[in-house]
Short mmCIF file of C-alpha atoms and ligand atoms in Angstrom, two decimals:
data_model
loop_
_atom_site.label_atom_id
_atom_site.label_comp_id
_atom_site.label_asym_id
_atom_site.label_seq_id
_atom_site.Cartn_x
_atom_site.Cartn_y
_atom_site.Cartn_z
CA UNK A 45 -33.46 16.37 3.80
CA UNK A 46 -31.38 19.70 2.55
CA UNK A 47 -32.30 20.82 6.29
CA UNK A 48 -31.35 17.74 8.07
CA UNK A 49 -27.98 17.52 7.03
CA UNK A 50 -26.21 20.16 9.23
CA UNK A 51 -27.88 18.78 12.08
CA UNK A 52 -27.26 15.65 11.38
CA UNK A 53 -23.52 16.80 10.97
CA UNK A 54 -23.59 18.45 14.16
CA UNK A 55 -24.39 15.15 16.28
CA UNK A 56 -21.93 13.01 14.61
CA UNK A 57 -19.51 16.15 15.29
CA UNK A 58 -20.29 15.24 19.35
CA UNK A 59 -19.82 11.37 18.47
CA UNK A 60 -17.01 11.46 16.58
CA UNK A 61 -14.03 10.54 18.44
CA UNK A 62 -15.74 7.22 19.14
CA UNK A 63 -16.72 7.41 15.16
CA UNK A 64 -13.07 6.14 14.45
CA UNK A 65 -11.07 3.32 16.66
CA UNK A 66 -7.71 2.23 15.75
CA UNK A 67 -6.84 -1.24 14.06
CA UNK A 68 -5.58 -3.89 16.77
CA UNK A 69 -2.08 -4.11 17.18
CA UNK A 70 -2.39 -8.19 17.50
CA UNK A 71 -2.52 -10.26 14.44
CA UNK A 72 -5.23 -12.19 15.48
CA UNK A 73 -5.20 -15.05 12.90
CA UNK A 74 -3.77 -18.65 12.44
CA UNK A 75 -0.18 -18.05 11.20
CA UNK A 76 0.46 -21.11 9.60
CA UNK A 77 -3.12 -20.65 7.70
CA UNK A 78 -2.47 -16.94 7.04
CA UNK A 79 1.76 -17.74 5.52
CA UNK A 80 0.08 -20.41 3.46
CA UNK A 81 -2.24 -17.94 2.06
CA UNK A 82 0.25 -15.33 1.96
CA UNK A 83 2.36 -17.86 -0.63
CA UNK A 84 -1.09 -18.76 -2.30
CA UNK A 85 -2.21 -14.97 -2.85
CA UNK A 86 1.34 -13.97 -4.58
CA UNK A 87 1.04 -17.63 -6.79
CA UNK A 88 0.33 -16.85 -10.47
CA UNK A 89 -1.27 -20.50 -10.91
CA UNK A 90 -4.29 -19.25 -9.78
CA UNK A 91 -4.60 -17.62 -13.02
CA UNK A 92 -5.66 -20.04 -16.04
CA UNK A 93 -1.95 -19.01 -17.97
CA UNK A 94 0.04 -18.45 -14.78
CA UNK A 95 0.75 -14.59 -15.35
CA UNK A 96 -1.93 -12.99 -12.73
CA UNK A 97 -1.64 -13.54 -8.97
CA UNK A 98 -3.92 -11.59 -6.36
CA UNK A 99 -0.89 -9.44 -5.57
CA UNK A 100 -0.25 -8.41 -9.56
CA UNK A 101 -3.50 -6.36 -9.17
CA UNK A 102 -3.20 -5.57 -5.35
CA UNK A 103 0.82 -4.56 -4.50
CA UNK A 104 1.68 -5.27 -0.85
CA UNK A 105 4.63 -3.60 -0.97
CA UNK A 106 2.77 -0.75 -1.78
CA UNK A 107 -0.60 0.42 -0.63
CA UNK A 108 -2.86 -3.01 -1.45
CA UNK A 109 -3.89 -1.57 -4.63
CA UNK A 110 -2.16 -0.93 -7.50
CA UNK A 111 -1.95 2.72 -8.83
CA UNK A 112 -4.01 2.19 -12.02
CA UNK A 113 -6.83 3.64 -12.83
CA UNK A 114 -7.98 0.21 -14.17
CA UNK A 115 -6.27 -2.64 -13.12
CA UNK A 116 -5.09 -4.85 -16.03
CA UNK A 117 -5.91 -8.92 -16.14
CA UNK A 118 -4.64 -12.14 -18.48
CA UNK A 119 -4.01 -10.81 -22.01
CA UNK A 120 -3.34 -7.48 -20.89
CA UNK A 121 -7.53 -7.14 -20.37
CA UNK A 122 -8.33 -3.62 -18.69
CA UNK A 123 -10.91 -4.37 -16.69
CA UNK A 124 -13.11 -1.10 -16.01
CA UNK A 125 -13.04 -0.10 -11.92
CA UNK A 126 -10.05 0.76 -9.69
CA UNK A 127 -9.02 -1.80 -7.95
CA UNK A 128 -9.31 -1.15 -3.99
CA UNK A 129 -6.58 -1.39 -1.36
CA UNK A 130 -6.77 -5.47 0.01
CA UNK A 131 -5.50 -3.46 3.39
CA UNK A 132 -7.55 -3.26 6.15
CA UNK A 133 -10.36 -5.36 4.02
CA UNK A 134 -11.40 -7.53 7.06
CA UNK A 135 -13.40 -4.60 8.62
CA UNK A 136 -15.71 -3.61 5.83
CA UNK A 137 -19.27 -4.79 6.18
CA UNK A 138 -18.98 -6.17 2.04
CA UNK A 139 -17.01 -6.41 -0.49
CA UNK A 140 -16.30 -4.56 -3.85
CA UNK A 141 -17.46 -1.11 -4.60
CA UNK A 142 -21.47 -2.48 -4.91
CA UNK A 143 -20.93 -4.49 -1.82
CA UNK A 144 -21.86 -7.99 -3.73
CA UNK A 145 -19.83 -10.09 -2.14
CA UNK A 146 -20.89 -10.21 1.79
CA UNK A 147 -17.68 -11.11 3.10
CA UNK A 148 -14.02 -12.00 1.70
CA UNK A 149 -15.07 -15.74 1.67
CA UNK A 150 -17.66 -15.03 -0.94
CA UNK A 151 -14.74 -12.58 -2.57
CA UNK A 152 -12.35 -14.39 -3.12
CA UNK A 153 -13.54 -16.84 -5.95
CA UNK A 154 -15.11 -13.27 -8.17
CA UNK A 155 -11.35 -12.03 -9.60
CA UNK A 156 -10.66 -15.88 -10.17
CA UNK A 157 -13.25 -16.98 -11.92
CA UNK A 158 -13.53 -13.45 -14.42
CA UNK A 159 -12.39 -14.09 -17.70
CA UNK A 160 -11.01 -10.18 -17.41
CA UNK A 161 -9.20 -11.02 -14.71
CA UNK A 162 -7.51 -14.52 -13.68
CA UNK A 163 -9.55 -16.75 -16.07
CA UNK A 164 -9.39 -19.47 -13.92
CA UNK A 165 -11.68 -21.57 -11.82
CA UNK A 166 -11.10 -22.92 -8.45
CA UNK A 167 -11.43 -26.94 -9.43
CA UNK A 168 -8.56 -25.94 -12.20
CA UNK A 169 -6.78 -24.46 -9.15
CA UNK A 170 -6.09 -27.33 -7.02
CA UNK A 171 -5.37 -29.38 -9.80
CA UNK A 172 -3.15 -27.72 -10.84
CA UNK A 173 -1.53 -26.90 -6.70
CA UNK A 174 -1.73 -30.70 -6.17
CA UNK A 175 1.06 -31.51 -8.41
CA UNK A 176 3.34 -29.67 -6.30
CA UNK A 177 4.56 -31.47 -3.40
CA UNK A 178 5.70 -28.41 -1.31
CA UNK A 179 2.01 -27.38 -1.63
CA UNK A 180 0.60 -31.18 -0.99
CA UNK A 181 2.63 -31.11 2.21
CA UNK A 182 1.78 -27.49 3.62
CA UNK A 183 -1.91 -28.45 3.31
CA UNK A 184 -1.18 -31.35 4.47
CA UNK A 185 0.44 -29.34 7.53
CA UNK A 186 -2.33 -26.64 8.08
CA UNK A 187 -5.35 -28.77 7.05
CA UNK A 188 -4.42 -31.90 7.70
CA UNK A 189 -6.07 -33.04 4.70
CA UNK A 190 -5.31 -33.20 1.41
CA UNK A 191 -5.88 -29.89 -1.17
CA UNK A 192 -9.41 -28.88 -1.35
CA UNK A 193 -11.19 -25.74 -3.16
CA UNK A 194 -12.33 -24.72 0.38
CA UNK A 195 -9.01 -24.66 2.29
CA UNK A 196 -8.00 -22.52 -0.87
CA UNK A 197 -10.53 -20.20 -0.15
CA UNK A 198 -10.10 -20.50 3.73
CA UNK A 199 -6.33 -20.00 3.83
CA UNK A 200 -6.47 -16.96 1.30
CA UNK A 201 -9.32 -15.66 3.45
CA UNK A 202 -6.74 -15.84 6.84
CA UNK A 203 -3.88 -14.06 4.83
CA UNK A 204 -6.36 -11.41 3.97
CA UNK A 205 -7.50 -10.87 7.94
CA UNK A 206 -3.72 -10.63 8.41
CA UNK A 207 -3.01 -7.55 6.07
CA UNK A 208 -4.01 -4.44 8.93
CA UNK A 209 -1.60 -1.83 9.23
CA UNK A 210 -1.67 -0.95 12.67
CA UNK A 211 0.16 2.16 14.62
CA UNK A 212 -0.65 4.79 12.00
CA UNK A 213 0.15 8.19 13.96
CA UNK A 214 -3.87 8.82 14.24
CA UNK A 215 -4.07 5.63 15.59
CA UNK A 216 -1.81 6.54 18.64
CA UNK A 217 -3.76 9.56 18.84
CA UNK A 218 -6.39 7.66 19.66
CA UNK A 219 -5.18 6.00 21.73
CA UNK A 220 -3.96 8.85 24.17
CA UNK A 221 -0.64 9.88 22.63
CA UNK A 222 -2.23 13.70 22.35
CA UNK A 223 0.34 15.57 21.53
CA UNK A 224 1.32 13.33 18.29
CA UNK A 225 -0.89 15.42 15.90
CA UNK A 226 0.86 18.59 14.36
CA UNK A 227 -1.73 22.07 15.25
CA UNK A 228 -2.31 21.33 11.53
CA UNK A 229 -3.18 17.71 11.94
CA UNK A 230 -5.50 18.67 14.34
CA UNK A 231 -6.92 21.11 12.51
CA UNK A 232 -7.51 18.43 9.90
CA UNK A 233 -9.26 16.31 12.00
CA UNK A 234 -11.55 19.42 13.17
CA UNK A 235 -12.49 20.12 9.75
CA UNK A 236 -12.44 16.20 9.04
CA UNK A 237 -15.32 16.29 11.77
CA UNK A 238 -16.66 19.92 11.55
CA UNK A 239 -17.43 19.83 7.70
CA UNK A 240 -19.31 15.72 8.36
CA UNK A 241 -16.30 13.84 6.38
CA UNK A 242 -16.69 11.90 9.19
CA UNK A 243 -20.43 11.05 8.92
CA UNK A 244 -19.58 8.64 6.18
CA UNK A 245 -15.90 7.84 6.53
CA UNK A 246 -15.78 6.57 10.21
CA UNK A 247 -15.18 2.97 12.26
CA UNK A 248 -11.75 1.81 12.73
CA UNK A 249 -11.48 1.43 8.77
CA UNK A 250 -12.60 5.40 8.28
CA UNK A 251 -15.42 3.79 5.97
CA UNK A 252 -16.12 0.94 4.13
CA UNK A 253 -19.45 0.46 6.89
CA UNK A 254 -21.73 1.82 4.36
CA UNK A 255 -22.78 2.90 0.95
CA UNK A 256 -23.04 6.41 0.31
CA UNK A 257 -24.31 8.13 -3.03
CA UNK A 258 -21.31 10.29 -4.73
CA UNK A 259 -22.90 13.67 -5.82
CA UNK A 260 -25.32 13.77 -2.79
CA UNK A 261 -25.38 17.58 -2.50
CA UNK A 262 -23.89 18.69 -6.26
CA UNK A 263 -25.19 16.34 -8.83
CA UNK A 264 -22.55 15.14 -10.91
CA UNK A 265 -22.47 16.18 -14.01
CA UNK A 266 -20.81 13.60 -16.28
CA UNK A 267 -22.57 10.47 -17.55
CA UNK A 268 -21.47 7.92 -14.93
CA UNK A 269 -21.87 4.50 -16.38
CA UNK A 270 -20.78 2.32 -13.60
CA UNK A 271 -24.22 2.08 -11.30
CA UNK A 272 -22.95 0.96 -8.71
CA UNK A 273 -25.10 -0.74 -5.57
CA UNK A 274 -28.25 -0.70 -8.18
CA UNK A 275 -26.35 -3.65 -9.76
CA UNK A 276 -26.97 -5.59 -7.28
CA UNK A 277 -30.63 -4.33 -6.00
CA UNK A 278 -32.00 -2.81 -9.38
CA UNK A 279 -34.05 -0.63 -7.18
CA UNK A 280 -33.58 3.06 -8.97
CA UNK A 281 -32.99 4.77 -5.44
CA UNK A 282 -29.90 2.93 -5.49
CA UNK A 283 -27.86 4.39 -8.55
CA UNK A 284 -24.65 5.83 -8.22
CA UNK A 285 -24.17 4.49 -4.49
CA UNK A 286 -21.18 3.06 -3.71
CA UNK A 287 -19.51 1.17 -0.35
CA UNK A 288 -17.82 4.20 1.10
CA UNK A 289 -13.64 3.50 0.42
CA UNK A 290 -11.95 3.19 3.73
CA UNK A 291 -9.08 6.68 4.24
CA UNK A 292 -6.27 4.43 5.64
CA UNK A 293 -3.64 4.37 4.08
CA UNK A 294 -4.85 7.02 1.34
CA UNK A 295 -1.81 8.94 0.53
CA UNK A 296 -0.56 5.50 -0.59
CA UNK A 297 -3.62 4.59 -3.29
CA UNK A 298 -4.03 6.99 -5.66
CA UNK A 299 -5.73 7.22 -8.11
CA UNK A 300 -9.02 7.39 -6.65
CA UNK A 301 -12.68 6.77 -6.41
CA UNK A 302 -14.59 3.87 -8.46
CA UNK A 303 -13.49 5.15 -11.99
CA UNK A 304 -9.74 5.64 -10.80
CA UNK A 305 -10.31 9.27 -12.54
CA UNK A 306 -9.12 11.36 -9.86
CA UNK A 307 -5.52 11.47 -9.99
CA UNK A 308 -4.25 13.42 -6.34
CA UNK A 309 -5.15 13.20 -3.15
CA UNK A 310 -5.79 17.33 -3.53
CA UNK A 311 -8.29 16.82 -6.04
CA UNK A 312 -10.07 14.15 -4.24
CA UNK A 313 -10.80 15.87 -1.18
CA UNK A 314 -11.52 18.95 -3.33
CA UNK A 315 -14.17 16.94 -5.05
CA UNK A 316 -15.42 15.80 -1.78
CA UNK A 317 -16.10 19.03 -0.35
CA UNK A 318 -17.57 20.34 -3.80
CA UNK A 319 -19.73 17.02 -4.54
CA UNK A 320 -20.56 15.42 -0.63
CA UNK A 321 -20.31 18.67 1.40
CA UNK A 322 -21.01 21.07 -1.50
CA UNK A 323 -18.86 24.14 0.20
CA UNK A 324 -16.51 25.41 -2.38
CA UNK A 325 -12.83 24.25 -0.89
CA UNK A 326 -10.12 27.08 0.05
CA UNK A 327 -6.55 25.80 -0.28
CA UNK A 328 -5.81 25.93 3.38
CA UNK A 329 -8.77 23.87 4.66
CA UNK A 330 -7.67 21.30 1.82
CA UNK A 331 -4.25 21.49 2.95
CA UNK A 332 -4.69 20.60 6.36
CA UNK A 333 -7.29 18.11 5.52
CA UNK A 334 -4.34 16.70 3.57
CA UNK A 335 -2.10 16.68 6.52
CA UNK A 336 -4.58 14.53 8.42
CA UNK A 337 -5.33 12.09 5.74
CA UNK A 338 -1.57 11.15 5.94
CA UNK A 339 -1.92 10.65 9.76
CA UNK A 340 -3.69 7.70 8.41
CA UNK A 341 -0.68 5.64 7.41
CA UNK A 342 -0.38 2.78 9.14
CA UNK A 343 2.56 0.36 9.40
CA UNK A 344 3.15 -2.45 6.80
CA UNK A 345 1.55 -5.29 7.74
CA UNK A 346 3.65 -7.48 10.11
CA UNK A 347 2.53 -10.38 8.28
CA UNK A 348 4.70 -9.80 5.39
CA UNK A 349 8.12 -9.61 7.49
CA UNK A 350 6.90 -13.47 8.55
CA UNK A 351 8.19 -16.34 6.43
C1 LIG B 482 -6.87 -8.12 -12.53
C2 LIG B 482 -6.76 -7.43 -11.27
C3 LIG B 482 -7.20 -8.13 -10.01
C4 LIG B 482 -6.85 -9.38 -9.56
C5 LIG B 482 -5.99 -10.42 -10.26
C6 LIG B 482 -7.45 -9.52 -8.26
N1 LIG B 482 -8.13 -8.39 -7.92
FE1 LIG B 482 -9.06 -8.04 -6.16
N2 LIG B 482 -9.92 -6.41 -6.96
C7 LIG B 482 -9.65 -5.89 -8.21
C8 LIG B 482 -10.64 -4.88 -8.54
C9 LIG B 482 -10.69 -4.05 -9.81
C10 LIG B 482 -11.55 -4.83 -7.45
C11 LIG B 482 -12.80 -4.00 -7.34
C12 LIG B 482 -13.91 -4.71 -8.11
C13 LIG B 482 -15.30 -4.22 -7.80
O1 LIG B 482 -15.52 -3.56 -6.77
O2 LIG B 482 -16.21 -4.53 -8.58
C14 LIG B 482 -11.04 -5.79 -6.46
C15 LIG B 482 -11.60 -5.99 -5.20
C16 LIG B 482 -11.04 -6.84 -4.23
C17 LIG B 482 -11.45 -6.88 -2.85
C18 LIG B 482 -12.53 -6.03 -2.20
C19 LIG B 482 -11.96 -4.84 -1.48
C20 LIG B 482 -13.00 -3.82 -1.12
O3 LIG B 482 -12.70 -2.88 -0.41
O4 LIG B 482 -14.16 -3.94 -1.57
C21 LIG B 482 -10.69 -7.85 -2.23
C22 LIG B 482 -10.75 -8.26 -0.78
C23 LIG B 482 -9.83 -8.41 -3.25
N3 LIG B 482 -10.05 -7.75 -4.44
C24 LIG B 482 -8.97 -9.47 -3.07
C25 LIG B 482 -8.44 -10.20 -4.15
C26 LIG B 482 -7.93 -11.57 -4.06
C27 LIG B 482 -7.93 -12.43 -2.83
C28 LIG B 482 -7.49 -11.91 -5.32
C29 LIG B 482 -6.92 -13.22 -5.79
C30 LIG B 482 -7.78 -14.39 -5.66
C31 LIG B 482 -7.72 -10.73 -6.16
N4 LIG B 482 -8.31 -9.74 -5.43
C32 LIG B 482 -7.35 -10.66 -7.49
C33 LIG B 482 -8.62 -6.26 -9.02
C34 LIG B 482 -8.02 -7.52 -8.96
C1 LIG B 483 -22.12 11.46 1.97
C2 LIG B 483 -21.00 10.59 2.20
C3 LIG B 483 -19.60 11.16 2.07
C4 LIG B 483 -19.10 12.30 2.65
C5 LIG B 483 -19.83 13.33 3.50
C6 LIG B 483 -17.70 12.36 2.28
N1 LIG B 483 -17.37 11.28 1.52
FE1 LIG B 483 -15.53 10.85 0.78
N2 LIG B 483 -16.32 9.34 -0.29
C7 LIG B 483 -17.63 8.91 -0.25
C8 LIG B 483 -17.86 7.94 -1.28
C9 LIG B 483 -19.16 7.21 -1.58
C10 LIG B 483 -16.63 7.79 -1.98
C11 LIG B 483 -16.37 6.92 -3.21
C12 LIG B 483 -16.77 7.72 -4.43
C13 LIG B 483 -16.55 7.05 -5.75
O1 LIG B 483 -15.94 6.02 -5.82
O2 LIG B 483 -16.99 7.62 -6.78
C14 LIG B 483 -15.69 8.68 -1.31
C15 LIG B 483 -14.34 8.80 -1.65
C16 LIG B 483 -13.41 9.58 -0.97
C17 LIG B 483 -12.01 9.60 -1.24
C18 LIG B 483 -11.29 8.75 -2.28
C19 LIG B 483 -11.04 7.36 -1.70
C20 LIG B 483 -10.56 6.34 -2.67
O3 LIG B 483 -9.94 5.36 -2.24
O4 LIG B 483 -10.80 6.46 -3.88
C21 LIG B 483 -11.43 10.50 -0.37
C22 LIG B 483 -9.96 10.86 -0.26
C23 LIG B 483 -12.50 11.03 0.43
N3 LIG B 483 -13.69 10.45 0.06
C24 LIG B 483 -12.35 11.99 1.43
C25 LIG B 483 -13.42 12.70 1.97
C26 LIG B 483 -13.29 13.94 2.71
C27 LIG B 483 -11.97 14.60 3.07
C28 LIG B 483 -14.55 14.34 3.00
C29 LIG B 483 -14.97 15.61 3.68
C30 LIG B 483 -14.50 16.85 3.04
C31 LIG B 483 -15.47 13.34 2.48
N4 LIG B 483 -14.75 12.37 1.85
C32 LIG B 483 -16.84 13.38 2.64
C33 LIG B 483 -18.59 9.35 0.64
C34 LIG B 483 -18.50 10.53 1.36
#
């Protein structure tokens, strides 16, 4: 396998510019669904004691995350994984760091039902949105119907597909604006490609398409608790794999990986090169690594400037 892995390298090297494609500039989604989930995702009633909404744990004024290393639930309850970006969400192939949810329908109801996290559950939900007659009537609007646990779901789901951040400046690389890189941008992007980055983090979210062990060429040393994708399969071969985190938007997320233990962009893609490459880093390569990673910021998305 040792063997393999420059080769391997090598091809996706050929592939890569169609490895990445940029987000869609169009929204794509049904507006008045999307706003309504938009005011339902920010809406501390989904929380048993009305202090947690989706956005306390994932900031969309920010980077979709929300800078802890451990995000923090009712009661003040740490829970005990970084919380991802919600950005850019509708393009990975699962959900969550094990990938048990399949898609963000089958998401949504996990943070709301935890006791760690919004205590809640969805029947208690809708009782509680149908004695609000602003709510009664925008369902009434959207659904035509009145509030049901699966419009919840379904209009949280549509707010979600909304959240891309398009026109990042490696984005309108792609798409033929050449000259947009910086000479160390570019470089990035060569080493991005040359040292196989790229052979995990790629597709138009620059990962989250598959799951990837962490320590695949330097075994990590520290006793890593969280499992990862063997929670959901049990099958041994499976430990310590995780859904490769999508880059966009990276310089705005930190801190970083699963256990939120890395605290700089620097030391992250220092530990990448150590732990998934396993050459040891030199400043300048991680510097202009660094300087592509940033490319990566996309635009805020237009969904929030709607009302
Ligand atoms: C208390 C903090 C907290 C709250 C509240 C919360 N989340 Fe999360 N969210 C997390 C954490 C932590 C994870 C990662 C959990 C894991 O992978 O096991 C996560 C994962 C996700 C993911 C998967 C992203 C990915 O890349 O895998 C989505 C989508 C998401 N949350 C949306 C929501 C929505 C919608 C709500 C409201 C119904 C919500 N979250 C409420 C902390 C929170
Ligand atoms: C073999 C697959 C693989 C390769 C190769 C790889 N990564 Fe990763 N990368 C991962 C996985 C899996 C994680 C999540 C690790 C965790 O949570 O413990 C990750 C996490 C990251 C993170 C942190 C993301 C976050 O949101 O926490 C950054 C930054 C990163 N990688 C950059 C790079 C760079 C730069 C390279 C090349 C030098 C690289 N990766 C090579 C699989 C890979």
């Amino acid at each position: 396998m040792k063997k393999l892995i420059p080769l391997l390298f090598f091809a996706v090297h050929l592939m890569a510019l169609e490895l990445i494609s940029p987000i869609e500039d169009d929204l794509n989604v049904d507006l008045n669904k999307a706003l309504l989930g938009k005011k339902l995702f920010m809406d501390p009633q989904l929380s048993h004691d009305n202090t947690i909404s989706c956005a306390s744990c994932h900031h969309l004024d920010k980077g979709g995350d929300d800078n802890r290393q451990f995000s923090v639930g009712v009661n003040n309850k740490m829970g005990n994984i970084n919380s991802p970006t919600v950005f850019n969400s509708k393009y990975n192939f699962v959900q969550f760091w094990d990938g048990r949810a399949k898609d963000l329908e089958e998401q949504v109801l996990v943070p709301l039902h935890n006791p760690d996290e919004m205590n809640s559950n969805i029947q208690e939900v809708v009782e509680k949105l149908k004695k609000s007659q602003e709510y009664k009537n925008l369902f009434q609007k959207v659904y035509n119907d009145t509030i049901k646990e699966e419009y919840v779901i379904d209009a949280i789901v549509e707010f979600e597909k909304a959240l891309i951040t398009p026109n990042s400046k490696f984005d309108r690389y792609l798409k033929g604006e050449v000259n947009i890189l910086s000479h160390v941008e570019k470089e990035g992007f060569e080493l991005f490609k040359s040292y196989g980055c790229i052979s995990c983090h790629n597709g138009v979210n620059i990962g989250g398409n598959l799951f990837q062990r962490v320590g695949i060429v330097k075994q990590i040393k520290y006793e890593n608790k969280y499992l990862g994708r063997y929670n959901v399969t049990k099958d041994e071969e499976d430990k310590y794999f995780y859904k490769v985190p999508t880059l966009r938007n990276i310089e705005l997320t930190a801190p970083y990986l699963h256990s939120g233990e890395i605290k700089t962009l620097r030391e992250a893609v220092t530990f990448m090169m150590e732990y998934q490459i396993g050459v040891t880093p030199n400043a300048a390569e991680v510097n202009h690594i660094m300087a592509f990673l940033r490319t990566l910021t996309g635009n805020r998305p237009k969904i929030m400037e709607i009302d």
